[in-house]
């Protein structure tokens, strides 16, 4: 008995490894997708080890040095310094921390409720449950995301937590709708009917039968959304409704630097480029994931 | 007949649609004894699949009833008892969509065991392995595979293992081998018949393949546009087919030998298209295609008559005491 | 040397597919012939390579990942695989025609049946004098073509869309289209598999008559022995990418010689009620790592040591019947 269990687990591990290798093969067909992944890995690495990589980690906090203010990019300051003398390169690296964290938290907060509501509404399509859930979803979707986020943050004190909650509130309906349409077509599949006929609980059907078949579109969307969330965060910070100075959010940095274009171009351009790069990386990865999940035909 | 295990009484299922009412199953009666294999044969629109779906609980009858061991079960699965869901199981036609592609075979087989609290943990794994061995799939190889990496025949064997996991007494087989090659079909039918003897199962076998029923069923029933046109024990059925539609079906079978050719009632008598179940012709629904049609056939629906013990037919050529107006 | 009366001749065709896991060696030396006016069947189960073969003839294989490593497909002596685009286009238009399993895939859903049929008739047909047909003549010819397939109420059908018709009617439209061309060779890939058995019977009988009338040649691909028995004069049995047996249809079905064919015939349920066989043990081979020698040997009840060394050539086993099996080694073909 012990032997078969071990043999079975080994077989399972081998199979999983094979599936992953196949997935990587499909992903790596497109060099751009690999590039996106490389960029993201670098960004994450940089964000995690910012305190050790940044030449002037202290500049990410309250720091002023008017003597070195507004200096163009040089060997000492790769991205130059801003108006109060802080090293932009270091602050950019720390800025990535905020961007990634916000992306992760917002999606974590927003995706889960959206997915659950979508599952329930899709499975109970045609009943009052669906009507209530989807109409509420529609209400949230009717307002442009940026406007809604702005409105919410404006109502509350502008800080990191509120900013994240605001964006999360804007985000969940998109997942609700995505999963709703997936779930309402999946519920007619024979394997779902079989589970119903066996007497499986609704929880089993939603989370063990239907949800696994939704992972691919959800993950692809989440990857693409990361870029968008970061962009919205940057916009909120740009208009002053997000992370407050002296915290080095990339959007805030772009805003501060924008006032001094084109003379001190480095204080805006570099943080802006940093935003572009990370969003691009997520988009490329999202495209790559789509290739991985695409059904093949041989 | 001993106490029937399953009985349909006036079973009717209509589906209201925009284009009219689909009369999928229209007032059918049949009985099955324990250990029987009833072959329910028909073409598109015959209602055979809908009948199977009513028996298993995907639909509730519009009118009429289904009795299991004498007790009424005409309801959807949601309203049925757990015990009943354990006893009556189904194997679907398309192996590709009846197994969840995102789950492993172990997970798929574990579900019925878990839902009915039949086994858990190590014992569950042992039972799943035993099930796989019963359907001749080595567990070490198949437990952690996903459905997409195994062939159609093997998928159906997993589906059969899943159906048998709860130790049922009645299994509905909805065209289980129609999508499979003939050599794989033979293997599976063999397996099914062996399991039937071993576990004392009763099968309701839905199919369009009469040659298969000749060899696998103990009784055969033909459905056309929602109604039963003829039922008989297999041997009697093929020796003495009575209904014109039955003869048309038999004459259309593509056979592979001269011997079988000589057993067919005639050759090439099939004509006409199958009407849609939304537009069922009045009187006997087969009259528009029937070579033996009489005057009365487009006005009055024939009554069901028992010509010989166990051999029932619904046709004006075999009149009973009274006909029903359509 | 091409056979003079052969219309289609496939010689030693080897086709593979390059995929993630490696190189799938699917077809290994397929050889078949269809002569003028002949009806030939290509029979095999799922995955045996018959569809790949047909696609190779029509040259619609997706060339990567597919790759033709060896062989020729001669149509009237000219190699289809090496034809230039224009010649291929002319070939497909004037010489070959096909009917497939799913008529919804072959018929354009946004055009009426009439408009599709008229296009074909207009392009392919001429009067005896050689001029193009007038509109009235085209219309009459379309209606006649539909009538000949047994279509009820052809005038009304002309203005219907494919989605409005039943499966049997759609297939009749496809047959009408296929037989309204000048094509000499009809490729039919499982044309009636999806149809009800009474409808299949009608359609096959009509197809039989129409092909006779026109004098076309047919290559019918199917997995149904019964269909092939009524419609073809000669058949090829295919297994795992090569032909394992061939011969006159009725003769071969009555007396199969190759162990695979025997297993197949034993698996077919008979109207005589002789019971269900156990099928053929094992599975079709993995094309990534096919068994050496004869690809059927792991499943064969008569396997011998030489079977796993080299794939057997065709041996004579009776009047015009040949099987690729070392059991019949005594009389080489």
PDB file of C-alpha atoms in Angstrom, chain A residues 2-242:
ATOM      1  CA  UNK A   2       2.772   2.420   0.936  1.00  0.00           C
ATOM      2  CA  UNK A   3       4.555   1.612  -2.275  1.00  0.00           C
ATOM      3  CA  UNK A   4       1.573   2.406  -4.464  1.00  0.00           C
ATOM      4  CA  UNK A   5       0.995   5.696  -2.688  1.00  0.00           C
ATOM      5  CA  UNK A   6       4.588   6.687  -3.261  1.00  0.00           C
ATOM      6  CA  UNK A   7       4.439   5.541  -6.843  1.00  0.00           C
ATOM      7  CA  UNK A   8       1.244   7.500  -7.343  1.00  0.00           C
ATOM      8  CA  UNK A   9       2.667  10.681  -5.878  1.00  0.00           C
ATOM      9  CA  UNK A  10       5.731  10.302  -8.053  1.00  0.00           C
ATOM     10  CA  UNK A  11       3.490   9.852 -11.094  1.00  0.00           C
ATOM     11  CA  UNK A  12       1.554  12.953 -10.106  1.00  0.00           C
ATOM     12  CA  UNK A  13       4.715  14.990  -9.714  1.00  0.00           C
ATOM     13  CA  UNK A  14       6.032  13.816 -13.057  1.00  0.00           C
ATOM     14  CA  UNK A  15       2.771  14.670 -14.769  1.00  0.00           C
ATOM     15  CA  UNK A  16       2.705  18.117 -13.240  1.00  0.00           C
ATOM     16  CA  UNK A  17       6.251  18.746 -14.354  1.00  0.00           C
ATOM     17  CA  UNK A  18       5.374  17.637 -17.859  1.00  0.00           C
ATOM     18  CA  UNK A  19       2.392  19.979 -17.977  1.00  0.00           C
ATOM     19  CA  UNK A  20       4.537  22.896 -16.824  1.00  0.00           C
ATOM     20  CA  UNK A  21       7.211  22.150 -19.403  1.00  0.00           C
ATOM     21  CA  UNK A  22       4.580  22.082 -22.097  1.00  0.00           C
ATOM     22  CA  UNK A  23       3.204  25.388 -20.860  1.00  0.00           C
ATOM     23  CA  UNK A  24       6.635  26.963 -20.902  1.00  0.00           C
ATOM     24  CA  UNK A  25       7.195  25.697 -24.451  1.00  0.00           C
ATOM     25  CA  UNK A  26       4.055  27.405 -25.640  1.00  0.00           C
ATOM     26  CA  UNK A  27       4.888  30.588 -23.788  1.00  0.00           C
ATOM     27  CA  UNK A  28       8.439  30.819 -25.021  1.00  0.00           C
ATOM     28  CA  UNK A  29       7.431  30.572 -28.690  1.00  0.00           C
ATOM     29  CA  UNK A  30       7.032  34.340 -28.618  1.00  0.00           C
ATOM     30  CA  UNK A  31      10.265  36.191 -27.722  1.00  0.00           C
ATOM     31  CA  UNK A  32       8.323  39.243 -26.637  1.00  0.00           C
ATOM     32  CA  UNK A  33       6.542  37.280 -23.969  1.00  0.00           C
ATOM     33  CA  UNK A  34       9.872  36.106 -22.643  1.00  0.00           C
ATOM     34  CA  UNK A  35      11.097  39.681 -22.687  1.00  0.00           C
ATOM     35  CA  UNK A  36       8.079  40.739 -20.656  1.00  0.00           C
ATOM     36  CA  UNK A  37       8.854  38.062 -18.126  1.00  0.00           C
ATOM     37  CA  UNK A  38      12.488  39.090 -17.909  1.00  0.00           C
ATOM     38  CA  UNK A  39      11.523  42.704 -17.333  1.00  0.00           C
ATOM     39  CA  UNK A  40       9.053  41.762 -14.646  1.00  0.00           C
ATOM     40  CA  UNK A  41      11.585  39.592 -12.877  1.00  0.00           C
ATOM     41  CA  UNK A  42      14.036  42.490 -12.886  1.00  0.00           C
ATOM     42  CA  UNK A  43      11.401  44.907 -11.616  1.00  0.00           C
ATOM     43  CA  UNK A  44      10.377  42.578  -8.815  1.00  0.00           C
ATOM     44  CA  UNK A  45      13.996  41.961  -7.897  1.00  0.00           C
ATOM     45  CA  UNK A  46      14.670  45.650  -7.856  1.00  0.00           C
ATOM     46  CA  UNK A  47      11.582  46.367  -5.791  1.00  0.00           C
ATOM     47  CA  UNK A  48      12.449  43.752  -3.189  1.00  0.00           C
ATOM     48  CA  UNK A  49      16.088  44.676  -2.863  1.00  0.00           C
ATOM     49  CA  UNK A  50      15.645  48.411  -3.312  1.00  0.00           C
ATOM     50  CA  UNK A  51      17.181  49.228   0.082  1.00  0.00           C
ATOM     51  CA  UNK A  52      20.349  47.397  -0.957  1.00  0.00           C
ATOM     52  CA  UNK A  53      20.550  48.399  -4.599  1.00  0.00           C
ATOM     53  CA  UNK A  54      19.610  52.030  -4.376  1.00  0.00           C
ATOM     54  CA  UNK A  55      22.667  54.220  -4.053  1.00  0.00           C
ATOM     55  CA  UNK A  56      20.832  56.628  -1.741  1.00  0.00           C
ATOM     56  CA  UNK A  57      18.156  54.640   0.107  1.00  0.00           C
ATOM     57  CA  UNK A  58      17.603  57.446   2.555  1.00  0.00           C
ATOM     58  CA  UNK A  59      16.296  59.682  -0.214  1.00  0.00           C
ATOM     59  CA  UNK A  60      13.128  57.651  -0.311  1.00  0.00           C
ATOM     60  CA  UNK A  61      12.149  59.113   3.005  1.00  0.00           C
ATOM     61  CA  UNK A  62      12.037  62.690   4.194  1.00  0.00           C
ATOM     62  CA  UNK A  63      15.268  64.195   2.962  1.00  0.00           C
ATOM     63  CA  UNK A  64      16.326  67.522   1.649  1.00  0.00           C
ATOM     64  CA  UNK A  65      19.567  68.708   0.227  1.00  0.00           C
ATOM     65  CA  UNK A  66      19.166  71.920  -1.655  1.00  0.00           C
ATOM     66  CA  UNK A  67      22.797  71.989  -2.548  1.00  0.00           C
ATOM     67  CA  UNK A  68      22.401  68.998  -4.894  1.00  0.00           C
ATOM     68  CA  UNK A  69      18.937  69.936  -6.087  1.00  0.00           C
ATOM     69  CA  UNK A  70      17.881  69.885  -9.767  1.00  0.00           C
ATOM     70  CA  UNK A  71      20.987  68.228 -11.067  1.00  0.00           C
ATOM     71  CA  UNK A  72      20.976  66.617 -14.497  1.00  0.00           C
ATOM     72  CA  UNK A  73      21.689  62.871 -14.798  1.00  0.00           C
ATOM     73  CA  UNK A  74      25.317  62.078 -13.962  1.00  0.00           C
ATOM     74  CA  UNK A  75      27.519  59.341 -12.668  1.00  0.00           C
ATOM     75  CA  UNK A  76      26.532  60.074  -9.086  1.00  0.00           C
ATOM     76  CA  UNK A  77      22.862  60.430  -9.834  1.00  0.00           C
ATOM     77  CA  UNK A  78      21.814  58.200 -12.765  1.00  0.00           C
ATOM     78  CA  UNK A  79      18.455  59.840 -13.117  1.00  0.00           C
ATOM     79  CA  UNK A  80      19.448  63.222 -11.747  1.00  0.00           C
ATOM     80  CA  UNK A  81      17.986  64.822  -8.641  1.00  0.00           C
ATOM     81  CA  UNK A  82      14.674  66.477  -8.031  1.00  0.00           C
ATOM     82  CA  UNK A  83      13.800  69.900  -6.780  1.00  0.00           C
ATOM     83  CA  UNK A  84      14.755  69.195  -3.178  1.00  0.00           C
ATOM     84  CA  UNK A  85      17.855  67.199  -3.918  1.00  0.00           C
ATOM     85  CA  UNK A  86      16.649  63.631  -3.747  1.00  0.00           C
ATOM     86  CA  UNK A  87      18.169  61.031  -6.052  1.00  0.00           C
ATOM     87  CA  UNK A  88      15.529  60.132  -8.597  1.00  0.00           C
ATOM     88  CA  UNK A  89      17.025  56.744  -9.406  1.00  0.00           C
ATOM     89  CA  UNK A  90      16.760  55.563  -5.823  1.00  0.00           C
ATOM     90  CA  UNK A  91      13.287  56.938  -5.467  1.00  0.00           C
ATOM     91  CA  UNK A  92      12.237  55.209  -8.680  1.00  0.00           C
ATOM     92  CA  UNK A  93      13.412  51.878  -7.364  1.00  0.00           C
ATOM     93  CA  UNK A  94      11.430  52.408  -4.186  1.00  0.00           C
ATOM     94  CA  UNK A  95       8.545  53.639  -6.285  1.00  0.00           C
ATOM     95  CA  UNK A  96       8.317  50.244  -7.867  1.00  0.00           C
ATOM     96  CA  UNK A  97       7.564  48.834  -4.439  1.00  0.00           C
ATOM     97  CA  UNK A  98       4.429  50.888  -4.181  1.00  0.00           C
ATOM     98  CA  UNK A  99       3.341  50.134  -7.710  1.00  0.00           C
ATOM     99  CA  UNK A 100       3.700  46.396  -7.379  1.00  0.00           C
ATOM    100  CA  UNK A 101       2.203  46.287  -3.928  1.00  0.00           C
ATOM    101  CA  UNK A 102      -0.769  48.334  -4.959  1.00  0.00           C
ATOM    102  CA  UNK A 103      -1.267  46.159  -8.023  1.00  0.00           C
ATOM    103  CA  UNK A 104      -1.143  42.994  -5.957  1.00  0.00           C
ATOM    104  CA  UNK A 105      -3.388  44.239  -3.168  1.00  0.00           C
ATOM    105  CA  UNK A 106      -6.003  45.761  -5.432  1.00  0.00           C
ATOM    106  CA  UNK A 107      -6.256  42.680  -7.515  1.00  0.00           C
ATOM    107  CA  UNK A 108      -6.281  40.519  -4.430  1.00  0.00           C
ATOM    108  CA  UNK A 109      -9.080  42.574  -2.916  1.00  0.00           C
ATOM    109  CA  UNK A 110     -11.046  43.126  -6.082  1.00  0.00           C
ATOM    110  CA  UNK A 111     -10.733  39.901  -8.002  1.00  0.00           C
ATOM    111  CA  UNK A 112     -11.889  37.469  -5.348  1.00  0.00           C
ATOM    112  CA  UNK A 113     -15.316  38.998  -4.633  1.00  0.00           C
ATOM    113  CA  UNK A 114     -15.835  39.644  -8.344  1.00  0.00           C
ATOM    114  CA  UNK A 115     -15.095  36.037  -9.228  1.00  0.00           C
ATOM    115  CA  UNK A 116     -17.297  34.618  -6.482  1.00  0.00           C
ATOM    116  CA  UNK A 117     -20.222  36.845  -7.399  1.00  0.00           C
ATOM    117  CA  UNK A 118     -19.774  36.020 -11.067  1.00  0.00           C
ATOM    118  CA  UNK A 119     -19.778  32.295 -10.334  1.00  0.00           C
ATOM    119  CA  UNK A 120     -22.954  32.482  -8.318  1.00  0.00           C
ATOM    120  CA  UNK A 121     -24.724  34.745 -10.787  1.00  0.00           C
ATOM    121  CA  UNK A 122     -23.666  32.649 -13.781  1.00  0.00           C
ATOM    122  CA  UNK A 123     -24.662  29.352 -12.234  1.00  0.00           C
ATOM    123  CA  UNK A 124     -28.006  30.739 -11.066  1.00  0.00           C
ATOM    124  CA  UNK A 125     -28.660  32.499 -14.310  1.00  0.00           C
ATOM    125  CA  UNK A 126     -32.348  33.169 -14.835  1.00  0.00           C
ATOM    126  CA  UNK A 127     -33.128  33.513 -11.137  1.00  0.00           C
ATOM    127  CA  UNK A 128     -33.475  36.571  -8.961  1.00  0.00           C
ATOM    128  CA  UNK A 129     -29.980  35.906  -7.599  1.00  0.00           C
ATOM    129  CA  UNK A 130     -28.502  36.563 -10.986  1.00  0.00           C
ATOM    130  CA  UNK A 131     -30.617  39.645 -11.512  1.00  0.00           C
ATOM    131  CA  UNK A 132     -29.576  41.253  -8.242  1.00  0.00           C
ATOM    132  CA  UNK A 133     -25.898  40.506  -8.615  1.00  0.00           C
ATOM    133  CA  UNK A 134     -25.606  41.503 -12.230  1.00  0.00           C
ATOM    134  CA  UNK A 135     -27.600  44.707 -11.907  1.00  0.00           C
ATOM    135  CA  UNK A 136     -25.378  45.813  -9.039  1.00  0.00           C
ATOM    136  CA  UNK A 137     -22.426  44.939 -11.234  1.00  0.00           C
ATOM    137  CA  UNK A 138     -23.900  46.973 -14.048  1.00  0.00           C
ATOM    138  CA  UNK A 139     -24.269  50.002 -11.785  1.00  0.00           C
ATOM    139  CA  UNK A 140     -20.610  49.877 -10.867  1.00  0.00           C
ATOM    140  CA  UNK A 141     -19.611  49.319 -14.461  1.00  0.00           C
ATOM    141  CA  UNK A 142     -21.625  52.296 -15.657  1.00  0.00           C
ATOM    142  CA  UNK A 143     -19.243  54.728 -14.020  1.00  0.00           C
ATOM    143  CA  UNK A 144     -15.852  55.176 -15.709  1.00  0.00           C
ATOM    144  CA  UNK A 145     -13.249  53.536 -13.462  1.00  0.00           C
ATOM    145  CA  UNK A 146     -11.014  56.515 -13.109  1.00  0.00           C
ATOM    146  CA  UNK A 147     -13.874  58.829 -12.222  1.00  0.00           C
ATOM    147  CA  UNK A 148     -15.144  56.414  -9.602  1.00  0.00           C
ATOM    148  CA  UNK A 149     -11.721  55.970  -8.078  1.00  0.00           C
ATOM    149  CA  UNK A 150     -11.239  59.697  -7.990  1.00  0.00           C
ATOM    150  CA  UNK A 151     -14.594  60.265  -6.398  1.00  0.00           C
ATOM    151  CA  UNK A 152     -14.010  57.680  -3.695  1.00  0.00           C
ATOM    152  CA  UNK A 153     -10.531  58.836  -2.827  1.00  0.00           C
ATOM    153  CA  UNK A 154     -11.682  62.409  -2.805  1.00  0.00           C
ATOM    154  CA  UNK A 155     -14.349  61.572  -0.283  1.00  0.00           C
ATOM    155  CA  UNK A 156     -11.875  59.863   2.014  1.00  0.00           C
ATOM    156  CA  UNK A 157      -8.499  61.059   3.255  1.00  0.00           C
ATOM    157  CA  UNK A 158      -5.961  60.559   0.522  1.00  0.00           C
ATOM    158  CA  UNK A 159      -3.656  57.824   1.657  1.00  0.00           C
ATOM    159  CA  UNK A 160      -2.381  54.473   0.506  1.00  0.00           C
ATOM    160  CA  UNK A 161      -5.068  52.310   2.111  1.00  0.00           C
ATOM    161  CA  UNK A 162      -7.949  54.364   0.838  1.00  0.00           C
ATOM    162  CA  UNK A 163      -6.430  54.556  -2.579  1.00  0.00           C
ATOM    163  CA  UNK A 164      -6.157  50.783  -2.751  1.00  0.00           C
ATOM    164  CA  UNK A 165      -9.683  50.270  -1.528  1.00  0.00           C
ATOM    165  CA  UNK A 166     -11.010  52.749  -4.021  1.00  0.00           C
ATOM    166  CA  UNK A 167      -9.385  51.032  -6.949  1.00  0.00           C
ATOM    167  CA  UNK A 168     -10.419  47.608  -5.691  1.00  0.00           C
ATOM    168  CA  UNK A 169     -14.024  48.778  -5.540  1.00  0.00           C
ATOM    169  CA  UNK A 170     -13.725  49.858  -9.129  1.00  0.00           C
ATOM    170  CA  UNK A 171     -12.189  46.611 -10.224  1.00  0.00           C
ATOM    171  CA  UNK A 172     -14.370  43.773  -8.993  1.00  0.00           C
ATOM    172  CA  UNK A 173     -17.283  44.254 -11.439  1.00  0.00           C
ATOM    173  CA  UNK A 174     -15.110  43.474 -14.439  1.00  0.00           C
ATOM    174  CA  UNK A 175     -14.323  40.072 -12.999  1.00  0.00           C
ATOM    175  CA  UNK A 176     -17.876  39.541 -12.013  1.00  0.00           C
ATOM    176  CA  UNK A 177     -18.970  40.027 -15.577  1.00  0.00           C
ATOM    177  CA  UNK A 178     -16.170  37.928 -17.045  1.00  0.00           C
ATOM    178  CA  UNK A 179     -16.834  34.993 -14.760  1.00  0.00           C
ATOM    179  CA  UNK A 180     -20.606  35.386 -15.135  1.00  0.00           C
ATOM    180  CA  UNK A 181     -20.446  34.759 -18.849  1.00  0.00           C
ATOM    181  CA  UNK A 182     -17.986  31.867 -18.392  1.00  0.00           C
ATOM    182  CA  UNK A 183     -20.017  30.262 -15.651  1.00  0.00           C
ATOM    183  CA  UNK A 184     -23.350  30.559 -17.386  1.00  0.00           C
ATOM    184  CA  UNK A 185     -22.078  28.666 -20.398  1.00  0.00           C
ATOM    185  CA  UNK A 186     -20.092  26.145 -18.342  1.00  0.00           C
ATOM    186  CA  UNK A 187     -23.077  25.161 -16.247  1.00  0.00           C
ATOM    187  CA  UNK A 188     -24.537  23.386 -19.296  1.00  0.00           C
ATOM    188  CA  UNK A 189     -21.515  21.144 -19.665  1.00  0.00           C
ATOM    189  CA  UNK A 190     -22.103  17.490 -18.982  1.00  0.00           C
ATOM    190  CA  UNK A 191     -19.538  17.291 -16.230  1.00  0.00           C
ATOM    191  CA  UNK A 192     -21.491  19.907 -14.292  1.00  0.00           C
ATOM    192  CA  UNK A 193     -24.743  18.034 -14.901  1.00  0.00           C
ATOM    193  CA  UNK A 194     -23.033  14.901 -13.676  1.00  0.00           C
ATOM    194  CA  UNK A 195     -22.000  16.635 -10.455  1.00  0.00           C
ATOM    195  CA  UNK A 196     -25.552  17.841  -9.934  1.00  0.00           C
ATOM    196  CA  UNK A 197     -26.935  14.379 -10.545  1.00  0.00           C
ATOM    197  CA  UNK A 198     -24.499  12.903  -8.064  1.00  0.00           C
ATOM    198  CA  UNK A 199     -25.758  15.328  -5.474  1.00  0.00           C
ATOM    199  CA  UNK A 200     -22.668  17.493  -5.094  1.00  0.00           C
ATOM    200  CA  UNK A 201     -23.132  20.679  -3.097  1.00  0.00           C
ATOM    201  CA  UNK A 202     -23.348  24.001  -4.844  1.00  0.00           C
ATOM    202  CA  UNK A 203     -20.027  24.960  -3.301  1.00  0.00           C
ATOM    203  CA  UNK A 204     -18.378  21.946  -4.913  1.00  0.00           C
ATOM    204  CA  UNK A 205     -19.909  22.699  -8.286  1.00  0.00           C
ATOM    205  CA  UNK A 206     -18.924  26.357  -8.242  1.00  0.00           C
ATOM    206  CA  UNK A 207     -15.405  26.003  -6.924  1.00  0.00           C
ATOM    207  CA  UNK A 208     -14.314  22.534  -7.987  1.00  0.00           C
ATOM    208  CA  UNK A 209     -16.058  22.083 -11.315  1.00  0.00           C
ATOM    209  CA  UNK A 210     -16.697  25.511 -12.811  1.00  0.00           C
ATOM    210  CA  UNK A 211     -13.956  27.699 -11.378  1.00  0.00           C
ATOM    211  CA  UNK A 212     -11.011  25.579 -12.567  1.00  0.00           C
ATOM    212  CA  UNK A 213     -12.272  26.075 -16.098  1.00  0.00           C
ATOM    213  CA  UNK A 214     -12.226  29.831 -15.592  1.00  0.00           C
ATOM    214  CA  UNK A 215      -8.646  30.119 -14.384  1.00  0.00           C
ATOM    215  CA  UNK A 216      -7.143  30.766 -17.771  1.00  0.00           C
ATOM    216  CA  UNK A 217      -9.198  33.839 -18.717  1.00  0.00           C
ATOM    217  CA  UNK A 218      -9.027  35.141 -15.149  1.00  0.00           C
ATOM    218  CA  UNK A 219      -5.264  34.880 -14.971  1.00  0.00           C
ATOM    219  CA  UNK A 220      -4.794  36.455 -18.350  1.00  0.00           C
ATOM    220  CA  UNK A 221      -7.035  39.307 -17.395  1.00  0.00           C
ATOM    221  CA  UNK A 222      -5.308  39.769 -14.053  1.00  0.00           C
ATOM    222  CA  UNK A 223      -1.951  40.047 -15.723  1.00  0.00           C
ATOM    223  CA  UNK A 224      -3.175  42.622 -18.150  1.00  0.00           C
ATOM    224  CA  UNK A 225      -4.991  44.430 -15.346  1.00  0.00           C
ATOM    225  CA  UNK A 226      -1.848  44.807 -13.258  1.00  0.00           C
ATOM    226  CA  UNK A 227      -0.584  47.287 -15.766  1.00  0.00           C
ATOM    227  CA  UNK A 228      -3.847  49.162 -15.724  1.00  0.00           C
ATOM    228  CA  UNK A 229      -4.010  49.290 -11.933  1.00  0.00           C
ATOM    229  CA  UNK A 230      -0.545  50.708 -11.783  1.00  0.00           C
ATOM    230  CA  UNK A 231      -1.550  53.283 -14.328  1.00  0.00           C
ATOM    231  CA  UNK A 232      -4.600  54.314 -12.339  1.00  0.00           C
ATOM    232  CA  UNK A 233      -2.578  54.497  -9.170  1.00  0.00           C
ATOM    233  CA  UNK A 234      -0.130  56.727 -10.963  1.00  0.00           C
ATOM    234  CA  UNK A 235      -2.962  58.919 -12.156  1.00  0.00           C
ATOM    235  CA  UNK A 236      -4.415  59.218  -8.684  1.00  0.00           C
ATOM    236  CA  UNK A 237      -1.043  60.132  -7.272  1.00  0.00           C
ATOM    237  CA  UNK A 238      -0.512  62.521 -10.140  1.00  0.00           C
ATOM    238  CA  UNK A 239      -3.591  64.474  -9.144  1.00  0.00           C
ATOM    239  CA  UNK A 240      -2.577  64.339  -5.555  1.00  0.00           C
ATOM    240  CA  UNK A 241      -5.212  61.941  -4.370  1.00  0.00           C
ATOM    241  CA  UNK A 242      -2.997  58.997  -3.666  1.00  0.00           C
TER     242      UNK A 242
END
